[in-house]
Coordinates of C-alpha atoms in Angstrom, one line a residue:
M1 CA -34.4 -19.2 -32.3
T2 CA -31.0 -18.0 -30.3
A3 CA -29.4 -17.9 -27.2
R4 CA -26.2 -16.6 -25.0
C5 CA -24.6 -18.8 -22.5
S6 CA -26.4 -19.5 -19.1
E7 CA -25.5 -18.1 -15.4
T8 CA -24.4 -21.3 -15.3
S9 CA -21.9 -22.0 -17.4
L10 CA -20.7 -18.8 -17.3
E11 CA -20.5 -18.4 -13.6
S12 CA -18.6 -22.4 -13.7
A13 CA -16.0 -20.5 -16.3
L14 CA -15.8 -17.8 -13.8
R15 CA -14.4 -20.7 -11.5
Q16 CA -12.6 -23.1 -13.2
L17 CA -10.6 -19.4 -14.7
S18 CA -9.9 -18.5 -11.4
L19 CA -7.6 -21.3 -10.9
H20 CA -5.1 -21.2 -13.5
A21 CA -3.4 -18.2 -15.4
G22 CA -1.6 -16.8 -12.1
S23 CA -1.2 -16.1 -8.2
N24 CA -1.6 -13.0 -8.6
K25 CA -2.6 -9.9 -10.3
Y26 CA 1.1 -9.6 -11.1
R27 CA 1.5 -12.8 -13.9
A28 CA -1.7 -12.8 -14.8
N29 CA -1.5 -9.5 -16.5
W30 CA 0.7 -11.3 -18.6
L31 CA -2.6 -13.4 -20.3
S32 CA -4.6 -10.3 -19.9
T33 CA -2.4 -8.0 -21.6
Y34 CA -1.7 -10.5 -24.8
L35 CA -5.6 -10.8 -24.8
A36 CA -6.5 -7.2 -24.9
A37 CA -3.3 -6.8 -27.6
K38 CA -5.7 -9.4 -29.7
R39 CA -8.9 -7.9 -29.8
A40 CA -7.7 -4.8 -30.5
E41 CA -6.7 -6.1 -34.0
A42 CA -9.2 -8.5 -34.4
A43 CA -12.0 -6.1 -33.8
G44 CA -9.6 -2.8 -35.5
H45 CA -9.9 -1.2 -32.3
G46 CA -6.4 0.6 -33.3
L47 CA -3.5 0.0 -31.1
T48 CA -4.0 3.0 -29.2
I49 CA -5.4 4.2 -25.1
A50 CA -9.2 4.3 -26.4
G51 CA -8.6 1.2 -28.6
V52 CA -7.6 -0.6 -25.2
N53 CA -10.1 0.4 -23.7
Q54 CA -12.4 -0.7 -25.8
S55 CA -11.2 -3.9 -25.9
V56 CA -10.8 -4.7 -22.3
E57 CA -14.6 -3.6 -22.5
D58 CA -15.1 -6.5 -24.8
L59 CA -13.7 -8.8 -23.1
F60 CA -13.9 -8.4 -18.9
A61 CA -16.5 -5.7 -18.5
L62 CA -19.0 -7.4 -16.9
I63 CA -21.2 -5.2 -15.3
P64 CA -20.3 -2.3 -17.4
E65 CA -22.9 0.0 -15.1
H66 CA -21.3 -1.5 -12.1
P67 CA -18.5 1.1 -11.4
K68 CA -16.1 -1.7 -10.1
G69 CA -17.9 -4.0 -12.7
R70 CA -14.1 -5.4 -14.5
I71 CA -13.4 -8.6 -13.6
N72 CA -9.5 -10.1 -13.7
P73 CA -10.8 -13.4 -14.5
F74 CA -7.1 -15.4 -14.2
I75 CA -7.2 -14.4 -10.4
D76 CA -8.4 -15.9 -7.2
L77 CA -11.8 -15.6 -6.4
S78 CA -11.3 -13.8 -2.9
S79 CA -8.5 -11.7 -4.0
K80 CA -9.4 -7.8 -3.5
V81 CA -7.9 -7.0 -6.9
R82 CA -10.3 -9.5 -8.4
W83 CA -13.1 -6.4 -9.8
L84 CA -11.8 -3.4 -10.9
K85 CA -13.0 -0.1 -12.1
V86 CA -14.3 -0.3 -15.6
K87 CA -14.5 3.4 -16.7
D88 CA -10.2 3.8 -18.5
S89 CA -9.8 0.3 -17.2
G90 CA -7.7 -0.6 -20.0
R91 CA -5.7 2.4 -20.2
S92 CA -4.8 2.2 -16.4
T93 CA -3.4 -1.6 -16.6
V94 CA -3.0 -3.3 -20.2
W95 CA -1.3 -0.3 -21.6
N96 CA 0.7 0.7 -18.8
T97 CA 1.6 -2.3 -18.2
G98 CA 2.5 -3.1 -22.3
T99 CA 4.5 0.8 -22.4
R100 CA 7.2 2.2 -20.7
D101 CA 9.2 -0.1 -18.9
Q102 CA 7.5 -2.3 -17.6
S103 CA 7.6 -6.6 -17.7
Q104 CA 4.5 -6.7 -20.8
T105 CA 6.9 -4.8 -23.0
A106 CA 8.5 -7.8 -23.9
L107 CA 4.6 -9.3 -26.2
F108 CA 5.3 -6.5 -28.5
N109 CA 7.1 -5.3 -31.4
P110 CA 10.2 -2.6 -30.3
S111 CA 9.8 1.4 -30.9
S112 CA 12.2 4.0 -30.8
T113 CA 9.9 6.2 -29.0
N114 CA 10.2 3.9 -26.6
N115 CA 14.5 3.3 -26.3
G116 CA 14.2 0.3 -28.5
R117 CA 11.8 -1.6 -26.0
G118 CA 8.4 -3.3 -26.5
Y119 CA 5.1 -1.1 -27.2
F120 CA 1.8 -1.6 -27.0
G121 CA 1.2 0.7 -30.4
E122 CA 3.6 -1.2 -32.5
G123 CA 1.6 -4.4 -32.3
L124 CA 2.0 -7.9 -30.7
L125 CA 5.6 -10.1 -32.0
P126 CA 4.8 -13.3 -33.7
D127 CA 5.4 -14.9 -30.7
A128 CA 4.1 -13.5 -28.7
A129 CA 1.8 -16.3 -27.5
E130 CA 4.5 -18.2 -26.4
I131 CA 6.3 -15.3 -24.1
A132 CA 3.1 -15.2 -22.2
V133 CA 3.0 -18.5 -21.1
Q134 CA 6.6 -18.7 -20.5
H135 CA 6.2 -15.7 -17.9
L136 CA 3.0 -17.6 -16.9
D137 CA 5.0 -20.8 -16.3
Q138 CA 7.0 -18.7 -13.7
D139 CA 7.8 -20.3 -10.0
T140 CA 5.1 -22.3 -9.9
T141 CA 4.9 -26.4 -10.6
E142 CA 1.1 -26.6 -11.0
D143 CA -0.6 -26.3 -14.8
P144 CA -1.1 -21.7 -14.4
L145 CA -3.1 -22.3 -17.9
P146 CA -6.9 -21.5 -18.3
G147 CA -9.5 -23.9 -19.1
R148 CA -9.6 -23.6 -22.9
D149 CA -13.6 -24.5 -22.5
A150 CA -14.1 -21.9 -19.9
L151 CA -12.1 -18.9 -21.8
A152 CA -14.1 -19.9 -24.8
V153 CA -17.4 -19.1 -22.7
L154 CA -16.2 -15.8 -20.7
V155 CA -15.6 -13.8 -24.4
T156 CA -18.6 -15.7 -26.4
R157 CA -20.8 -14.7 -23.5
N158 CA -22.6 -12.6 -25.9
H159 CA -22.2 -15.2 -29.0
E160 CA -25.9 -15.8 -30.3
W161 CA -25.9 -19.4 -30.9
D162 CA -28.7 -21.7 -32.7
A163 CA -28.1 -24.7 -30.5
E164 CA -26.1 -25.9 -28.3
P165 CA -22.3 -25.9 -29.6
S166 CA -19.6 -28.7 -29.6
R167 CA -16.4 -28.5 -28.3
D168 CA -14.7 -27.5 -32.0
E169 CA -17.7 -24.6 -32.1
L170 CA -17.4 -23.0 -29.1
H171 CA -13.6 -22.5 -29.5
A172 CA -13.9 -21.5 -33.0
A173 CA -16.1 -18.9 -32.0
A174 CA -13.8 -17.4 -29.5
R175 CA -10.3 -17.1 -31.9
D176 CA -13.1 -15.2 -34.0
F177 CA -13.4 -13.3 -31.5
L178 CA -10.1 -12.6 -30.6
G179 CA -8.1 -13.1 -33.8
M180 CA -6.0 -15.9 -33.0
T181 CA -4.7 -18.9 -34.6
P182 CA -5.4 -22.5 -33.8
D183 CA -2.0 -22.7 -32.4
E184 CA -2.4 -19.0 -30.1
F185 CA -5.4 -20.4 -28.9
N186 CA -4.4 -23.5 -28.2
T187 CA -0.8 -22.5 -26.9
I188 CA -2.5 -20.3 -24.6
T189 CA -5.1 -22.4 -22.8
A190 CA -5.5 -25.9 -21.2
D191 CA -7.6 -28.9 -22.8
V192 CA -10.1 -28.2 -19.7
E193 CA -14.0 -28.9 -20.5
L194 CA -16.1 -26.8 -18.8
A195 CA -18.6 -29.8 -17.5
V196 CA -21.4 -28.4 -17.5
P197 CA -23.3 -27.3 -21.1
V198 CA -23.3 -24.0 -22.8
L199 CA -26.6 -23.1 -22.8
G200 CA -29.3 -23.0 -20.3
S201 CA -31.6 -21.1 -18.3
P202 CA -32.0 -18.4 -17.2
E203 CA -29.3 -16.8 -19.8
W204 CA -26.1 -14.7 -18.5
S205 CA -27.0 -11.3 -17.2
P206 CA -25.0 -8.7 -15.3
S207 CA -27.8 -8.7 -12.9
L208 CA -28.1 -12.2 -12.3
L209 CA -23.9 -12.0 -11.9
M210 CA -23.7 -9.3 -9.5
A211 CA -25.9 -10.9 -7.3
S212 CA -24.6 -13.7 -7.1
E213 CA -21.6 -15.2 -5.0
L214 CA -18.8 -14.2 -7.7
G215 CA -19.7 -10.4 -8.2
P216 CA -18.2 -7.9 -6.8
P217 CA -17.8 -7.6 -3.3
E218 CA -20.4 -5.2 -1.3
T219 CA -17.3 -4.8 1.8
T220 CA -14.1 -5.0 2.0
L221 CA -11.6 -7.7 3.1
T222 CA -9.0 -7.3 6.0
E223 CA -5.6 -8.5 5.2
R224 CA -6.1 -12.4 6.7
G225 CA -9.5 -12.6 4.5
S226 CA -12.3 -12.3 6.6
Q227 CA -15.0 -10.2 5.5
V228 CA -15.6 -7.1 7.7
A229 CA -17.9 -3.9 7.2
Q230 CA -17.3 -1.3 5.1
E231 CA -15.9 1.5 6.6
P232 CA -16.5 5.0 5.7
D233 CA -14.0 6.0 3.1
I234 CA -12.4 9.0 3.2
T235 CA -12.8 10.7 -0.4
V236 CA -9.9 11.3 -2.4
E237 CA -11.1 14.9 -2.8
D238 CA -10.7 15.2 1.2
V239 CA -7.7 14.1 0.9
E240 CA -5.7 16.0 -2.1
Q241 CA -7.3 19.2 0.4
L242 CA -5.1 18.1 3.5
P243 CA -1.7 20.1 2.2
E244 CA -3.8 23.1 2.0
Q245 CA -5.4 22.8 5.4
F246 CA -2.1 21.2 7.0
R247 CA 0.0 24.6 5.1
S248 CA -2.8 27.1 7.0
F249 CA -2.8 25.1 10.1
L250 CA 1.0 25.7 10.5
N251 CA 0.8 29.0 9.3
H252 CA -1.6 30.0 12.0
H253 CA 1.2 28.1 14.7
G254 CA 4.2 29.8 13.0
I255 CA 5.6 26.9 12.5
A256 CA 7.7 26.8 9.3
T257 CA 8.6 24.2 7.3
E258 CA 11.8 23.6 4.7
S259 CA 9.8 23.1 1.8
D260 CA 5.8 21.4 0.7
E261 CA 7.3 18.3 -0.4
E262 CA 8.5 18.0 2.9
M263 CA 4.7 18.9 4.7
V264 CA 3.5 16.0 2.2
D265 CA 5.7 13.5 3.2
L266 CA 4.6 14.6 6.7
L267 CA 1.3 13.7 6.0
A268 CA 1.7 10.8 3.8
A269 CA 3.8 9.5 6.5
A270 CA 1.3 9.7 9.1
L271 CA -1.8 8.7 7.1
S272 CA 0.0 5.3 5.7
S273 CA 1.7 4.5 9.0
Q274 CA 0.4 3.9 12.5
L275 CA 4.1 3.7 14.3
I276 CA 6.1 6.9 13.0
I277 CA 9.8 7.8 14.7
M278 CA 10.9 10.6 14.1
A279 CA 14.7 10.4 13.9
G280 CA 17.4 13.8 13.5
P281 CA 19.2 15.9 15.5
S282 CA 18.5 18.1 18.0
G283 CA 17.0 21.2 16.9
S284 CA 15.3 19.6 13.8
G285 CA 11.8 19.8 15.0
K286 CA 11.2 16.4 15.7
S287 CA 9.7 17.5 18.7
L288 CA 7.2 20.0 17.2
M289 CA 5.9 18.6 14.7
A290 CA 4.8 15.4 15.9
S291 CA 3.1 17.9 18.0
A292 CA 1.5 19.7 15.0
L293 CA 0.5 16.6 13.3
A294 CA -1.0 14.9 16.2
A295 CA -2.8 18.4 16.9
F296 CA -4.0 18.6 12.8
F297 CA -5.4 15.0 13.1
A298 CA -7.2 14.8 16.9
P299 CA -8.9 16.9 18.7
P300 CA -6.8 17.3 22.7
D301 CA -9.0 14.5 24.3
R302 CA -7.5 12.1 22.1
R303 CA -4.3 13.2 22.0
A304 CA -1.2 12.2 24.8
R305 CA 2.7 13.2 24.6
L306 CA 4.6 10.0 27.0
D307 CA 8.0 10.7 27.9
S308 CA 10.4 7.8 27.8
S309 CA 13.3 7.6 30.4
R310 CA 16.4 5.6 31.1
L311 CA 15.9 1.5 32.0
L312 CA 13.0 0.7 31.4
A313 CA 13.3 -3.0 30.5
K314 CA 9.6 -3.8 30.8
R315 CA 5.9 -2.5 29.9
E316 CA 5.4 -2.3 33.7
E317 CA 7.6 0.1 35.1
F318 CA 6.7 2.2 32.2
F319 CA 2.9 1.8 33.0
G320 CA 2.5 0.4 36.1
Y321 CA 1.3 -2.6 37.6
F322 CA -0.8 -4.8 40.2
S323 CA 0.0 -4.8 43.3
H324 CA -1.5 -7.1 45.8
L325 CA 0.2 -5.6 48.7
A326 CA -1.2 -1.9 48.2
D327 CA -5.2 -3.1 48.8
K328 CA -4.9 -4.9 45.2
T329 CA -5.0 -1.8 43.4
F330 CA -3.2 -0.8 39.5
Q331 CA -0.4 1.9 40.7
V332 CA -0.7 3.5 37.7
L333 CA 2.0 5.8 36.8
E334 CA 1.5 9.1 34.8
P335 CA 1.9 7.3 30.9
L336 CA -0.7 5.2 31.4
Q337 CA -2.7 7.6 33.5
L338 CA -2.4 9.6 30.0
L339 CA -4.0 6.6 27.5
L340 CA -6.7 5.5 30.1
D341 CA -7.9 9.5 29.5
V342 CA -7.6 9.4 26.0
A343 CA -9.0 5.5 25.6
V344 CA -12.8 6.9 27.6
A345 CA -12.7 10.0 25.0
D346 CA -14.9 10.2 21.8
G347 CA -13.8 7.2 20.7
T348 CA -14.7 7.5 16.9
T349 CA -11.6 9.7 15.7
S350 CA -8.0 8.3 15.8
P351 CA -6.0 9.5 18.8
M352 CA -2.5 10.4 18.6
V353 CA 0.1 9.2 21.2
A354 CA 3.8 11.4 21.3
V355 CA 6.6 9.3 23.0
E356 CA 9.3 11.5 23.5
E357 CA 13.3 10.4 23.6
A358 CA 11.3 6.9 22.9
N359 CA 14.8 5.0 22.3
L360 CA 16.7 5.9 25.9
S361 CA 15.1 2.8 26.9
P362 CA 14.7 -0.5 24.0
I363 CA 11.4 0.5 22.3
E364 CA 10.8 -3.4 22.0
G365 CA 10.8 -3.8 25.8
Y366 CA 8.7 -1.3 27.8
L367 CA 7.0 -0.7 24.4
S368 CA 6.0 -3.8 23.3
P369 CA 2.6 -3.6 22.6
L370 CA 3.5 -1.5 20.1
V371 CA 6.3 -3.9 18.8
H372 CA 3.2 -7.1 18.8
G373 CA 0.0 -5.3 17.8
L374 CA 1.6 -3.1 14.9
G375 CA 2.9 -5.9 13.3
G376 CA 0.7 -5.8 9.9
L377 CA -0.1 -3.6 7.5
E378 CA -2.8 -1.9 9.6
A379 CA -4.7 -2.3 13.3
K380 CA -8.0 -1.0 14.0
T381 CA -7.0 -1.2 17.8
L382 CA -4.0 -1.5 20.1
A383 CA -4.1 -3.9 22.9
I384 CA -2.2 -3.2 26.2
P385 CA -1.8 -5.8 28.5
L386 CA -2.1 -4.2 31.8
H387 CA -2.7 -7.0 34.7
N388 CA -4.2 -11.2 35.0
Q389 CA -6.8 -10.1 37.5
V390 CA -10.7 -11.0 35.9
G391 CA -11.8 -7.9 35.2
S392 CA -11.1 -4.0 35.9
V393 CA -9.4 -3.3 38.9
K394 CA -9.2 -0.1 41.2
Q395 CA -6.2 2.2 41.2
Q396 CA -4.9 5.3 44.1
S397 CA -7.8 7.4 42.9
E398 CA -10.6 4.2 42.9
Q399 CA -10.4 5.0 38.5
E400 CA -10.9 1.3 37.4
V401 CA -8.0 -0.2 34.9
P402 CA -9.3 -2.6 32.2
R403 CA -7.0 -6.4 32.1
V404 CA -6.0 -4.8 28.6
L405 CA -6.4 -0.9 27.5
E406 CA -7.8 -0.8 23.6
L407 CA -6.9 2.2 21.4
G408 CA -8.7 2.5 18.6
P409 CA -9.5 3.4 15.8
Y410 CA -6.2 3.5 14.1
P411 CA -4.6 5.1 16.8
R412 CA -1.0 6.8 14.9
F413 CA 2.7 6.6 17.2
F414 CA 4.8 9.7 17.0
A415 CA 8.7 7.9 18.2
T416 CA 10.9 10.6 19.1
I417 CA 14.4 10.0 19.0
N418 CA 18.3 11.0 19.5
V419 CA 21.3 8.9 18.2
D420 CA 24.0 9.4 20.4
A421 CA 26.1 6.9 22.4
D422 CA 24.2 6.9 25.6
S423 CA 21.1 6.6 22.6
P424 CA 21.0 3.3 21.0
A425 CA 19.4 2.5 18.2
P426 CA 16.2 1.2 17.5
A427 CA 16.1 -2.5 16.9
R428 CA 15.3 -3.8 13.6
K429 CA 12.3 -5.4 14.9
V430 CA 10.6 -2.1 15.8
V431 CA 11.6 -0.4 12.3
S432 CA 10.3 -3.1 10.4
R433 CA 7.4 -1.3 11.5
A434 CA 8.2 2.0 11.3
C435 CA 7.5 4.7 8.9
V436 CA 11.4 6.3 10.2
I437 CA 10.9 10.1 9.1
L438 CA 15.2 11.8 9.1
M439 CA 14.9 15.5 10.4
E440 CA 17.3 17.8 9.1
A441 CA 17.4 20.9 11.4
P442 CA 16.3 23.7 9.5
S443 CA 18.2 26.4 7.8
F444 CA 19.0 29.8 8.9
D445 CA 15.6 31.2 6.2
T446 CA 13.3 28.5 8.1
A447 CA 14.5 29.2 11.9
L448 CA 13.9 33.2 11.1
A449 CA 10.7 32.6 9.2
A450 CA 9.5 31.3 12.4
A451 CA 10.9 33.9 14.9
D452 CA 7.7 35.4 15.2
T453 CA 6.5 32.3 16.6
L454 CA 5.6 33.4 20.6
V455 CA 3.0 35.7 18.8
H456 CA 0.6 32.6 17.3
P457 CA -0.7 30.4 19.5
P458 CA 1.0 27.2 20.5
V459 CA 0.7 23.8 18.2
E460 CA -0.8 22.1 21.7
E461 CA -4.1 24.5 21.6
G462 CA -4.9 22.9 18.2
T463 CA -8.2 21.0 17.6
G464 CA -7.4 18.5 15.3
P465 CA -9.4 20.2 12.2
A466 CA -8.8 17.1 10.1
A467 CA -9.5 14.5 13.0
A468 CA -12.0 13.4 10.4
L469 CA -9.6 12.7 7.5
I470 CA -7.4 10.2 9.0
G471 CA -8.1 6.2 10.4
R472 CA -7.3 3.2 7.8
P473 CA -3.4 3.0 6.7
T474 CA -4.5 0.8 3.7
L475 CA -7.2 3.0 2.4
A476 CA -5.6 4.7 -0.8
F477 CA -4.3 1.4 -1.6
D478 CA -6.8 -0.4 -1.5
R479 CA -8.3 2.5 -4.1
Y480 CA -4.5 2.4 -6.2
S481 CA -5.3 -1.5 -6.4
E482 CA -9.1 -1.2 -8.1
T483 CA -7.5 0.4 -11.0
G484 CA -5.6 -2.4 -11.5
S485 CA -2.1 -0.5 -11.9
D486 CA 1.3 -2.0 -11.1
V487 CA 2.5 1.5 -11.5
F488 CA 4.2 1.8 -8.4
Q489 CA 5.4 -1.6 -8.2
Q490 CA 7.4 -1.2 -11.1
A491 CA 8.8 1.3 -9.8
L492 CA 10.0 -0.1 -6.9
K493 CA 11.2 -2.2 -8.7
E494 CA 13.7 -0.3 -11.0
R495 CA 15.6 1.0 -7.1
A496 CA 15.2 -2.6 -6.2
V497 CA 17.0 -4.1 -9.2
I498 CA 19.5 -0.9 -8.7
L499 CA 20.4 -2.6 -4.9
R500 CA 21.0 -5.9 -6.6
S501 CA 23.5 -4.5 -8.7
V502 CA 25.3 -3.2 -6.2
L503 CA 24.5 -5.7 -3.2
G504 CA 24.4 -9.0 -4.7
S505 CA 21.0 -9.9 -3.5
D506 CA 17.3 -8.5 -2.9
V507 CA 16.9 -6.5 0.5
I508 CA 13.7 -5.2 0.0
A509 CA 11.8 -7.6 2.2
H510 CA 8.0 -8.2 1.4
R511 CA 7.2 -5.7 4.6
P512 CA 9.0 -3.0 3.9
L513 CA 7.8 -3.5 -0.3
Q514 CA 4.3 -3.7 1.0
R515 CA 4.6 -0.6 3.4
S516 CA 6.4 1.6 0.8
L517 CA 3.3 0.9 -1.4
I518 CA 0.7 1.9 0.9
Y519 CA 2.8 5.2 1.5
M520 CA 3.7 5.4 -1.9
S521 CA -0.3 5.8 -2.3
W522 CA -1.0 8.4 -0.1
Y523 CA 1.7 10.7 -1.7
A524 CA 0.0 9.9 -4.6
E525 CA -3.3 11.0 -3.8
L526 CA -2.4 14.3 -1.8
L527 CA -1.1 15.4 -5.5
G528 CA -3.6 15.2 -7.5
V529 CA -2.1 12.5 -8.6
T530 CA -5.2 9.2 -9.1
E531 CA -4.2 7.7 -12.7
P532 CA -0.2 7.2 -11.6
E533 CA 2.1 6.6 -14.6
L534 CA 5.9 5.7 -14.5
G535 CA 7.9 8.4 -15.3
N536 CA 5.9 10.9 -13.8
P537 CA 7.5 13.1 -10.8
V538 CA 5.3 12.2 -8.0
V539 CA 5.3 8.5 -8.9
E540 CA 10.0 9.2 -8.6
A541 CA 9.6 11.0 -5.5
A542 CA 6.8 8.7 -3.6
A543 CA 9.4 5.5 -4.5
D544 CA 12.7 7.4 -3.4
N545 CA 10.9 8.8 -0.3
A546 CA 10.4 5.3 0.3
L547 CA 13.8 3.9 0.3
L548 CA 14.8 6.1 2.3
H549 CA 11.6 5.3 4.8
F550 CA 11.4 1.7 4.8
V551 CA 14.5 0.1 3.0
L552 CA 17.7 2.2 4.3
P553 CA 17.2 2.4 7.8
A554 CA 17.4 -1.2 8.1
L555 CA 20.2 -2.1 6.4
S556 CA 23.6 -3.3 7.7
A557 CA 26.2 -1.3 7.9
K558 CA 28.1 -2.3 4.4
E559 CA 24.7 -2.8 2.9
F560 CA 24.1 0.9 4.0
G561 CA 27.3 2.0 2.6
S562 CA 27.1 0.4 -1.0
A563 CA 23.4 2.3 -1.5
L564 CA 24.2 5.0 -0.5
S565 CA 27.0 5.2 -3.0
V566 CA 25.3 4.0 -5.9
F567 CA 22.3 5.9 -4.8
K568 CA 24.0 9.3 -4.7
S569 CA 25.1 8.5 -8.2
E570 CA 22.2 8.3 -9.4
Q571 CA 19.4 11.3 -10.6
R572 CA 16.7 10.8 -7.0
S573 CA 14.2 12.9 -6.5
G574 CA 12.1 14.0 -3.3
L575 CA 13.5 14.1 0.0
L576 CA 16.2 11.0 -0.7
A577 CA 18.5 13.2 -2.9
P578 CA 19.2 15.9 0.0
R579 CA 18.5 13.4 2.8
L580 CA 21.6 10.9 1.1
A581 CA 23.9 14.1 0.7
R582 CA 24.0 14.3 4.8
L583 CA 24.3 11.4 5.3
E584 CA 27.3 10.9 2.6
Q585 CA 29.4 13.9 4.5
V586 CA 28.7 12.0 8.1
T587 CA 29.9 9.0 6.7
R588 CA 32.3 10.3 4.3
A589 CA 33.8 12.1 7.1
Q590 CA 34.6 9.4 9.8
Q591 CA 38.3 8.3 9.5
F592 CA 37.8 5.3 11.7
G593 CA 36.3 2.0 13.3
P594 CA 33.7 0.0 10.7
P595 CA 31.3 1.7 8.5
P596 CA 28.2 3.0 10.1
D597 CA 25.1 1.6 9.0
F598 CA 21.7 4.8 8.3
W599 CA 21.8 5.5 12.4
G600 CA 25.1 5.5 13.0
A601 CA 25.3 8.2 9.8
L602 CA 23.4 10.3 12.2
T603 CA 25.5 10.7 15.7

């Protein structure tokens, strides 16, 4: 009578493998790609997309009937990308990382069809095991290799044993499954024992694994790692309909845009970021487009328009203050009254708040709650502290003012700014929390197309037709991450290398990188690209736009000038090319004084 490995031994193997091989999925991908290629060769699946899909299923599809039943075993147990989709998982992960211009091409023989780089279809190099281990060992002082017994149990989980195997027998079965020599198998593993017998009762099964704490999660993880209830998803199909809906909405209100590309960019910005800074010269449509986005994504009672003014230093000067001298009431100023009205309305849709000429005073002063509350990648609620009294207090109209006003879920703020001698650029701490949209004055043809605006209903009368289709900023990135792909990361890496070559150091910091990836995920979904590949025009445009929104605005004047020159000389796509042409024209015209940064080029 034969038996497969036990549920206990498989779970022990999975726990042990999660401690090794890679601190994140990008390093762990080296081993996954190598193993998939070895399995494809050993099983005769073929070094094709179909063959890779089958190899990944053989190795990692532990729960084939579950949509996320493909495990990434070499990564932390709490990772959001530990469990990936089953369908076409090989193509979207190891095939992508072993073709085109991605890192794992170093494992494979070169191909003339891939510009002389390595290519999955050409097969592994003789020393591919050593190459994989070298990359696993980068930037770590800990042993990066998976346990030998643990990996063997994972790949032989369906092997039928006559009796409890010895370690040598277990390793031999794993090597046979993978088509490896003893030296290759020993190179990619550490001589660590499993510490439990391979066989036992009950045998492992997909249903037992799914019911265990190691199975695919039924909850999403917040940025801090704590578990929260699953939020209703905005489906990919819903997202793909948004550009056409927004186009119809703009046409109904007589608003013309320069291009569909600009329209999709604005939608991606609103979906991905909770603070959008709309910068540009007077007449470029900043206020109009901020109003249009707000009216498209929120009903009238869930949106507010606040007007900034000069000489504001603290939030009390913008929102109001509690006064002991005025019968212990809160002196509510107009901006706060508008937000109070929004807060008491139906709280199931995201509120939209426009702040006009936000940089007339330092944003980090009078709007400090935005700076503190929007420092992460997403915030379900934004808290605005109002006073220090216990509980709510009365205001002039007897309406109660809470100690802390909370706006949610997932509010969006559109800050319009002009940059001139009297209105300085926003502080870097503000820019680092925002998606910066550089607006252009419309061409004559666009202005002419909107000449009959007066015969259309004003955009402020919009009823929020897409209110149900905006929520968590990271939702599209979560979907992208679940595929195991790192195409967006690779596209940004190419641009980071270009910047490093002229600046001498990396200037794309951790947070701008994350915000760029979130933006790119929405941009691709809006244009129907759910399985991105390097070289895809949508991916290239999304990456170039991300530079414009999240990287260039934070550069110093010297860095900006160098970046401007190198990207001007490159063939760029998206909105980066025309925007850089305008900025370069301004900087070239300046003959005196220090070189301007991004914001100086707008004046």
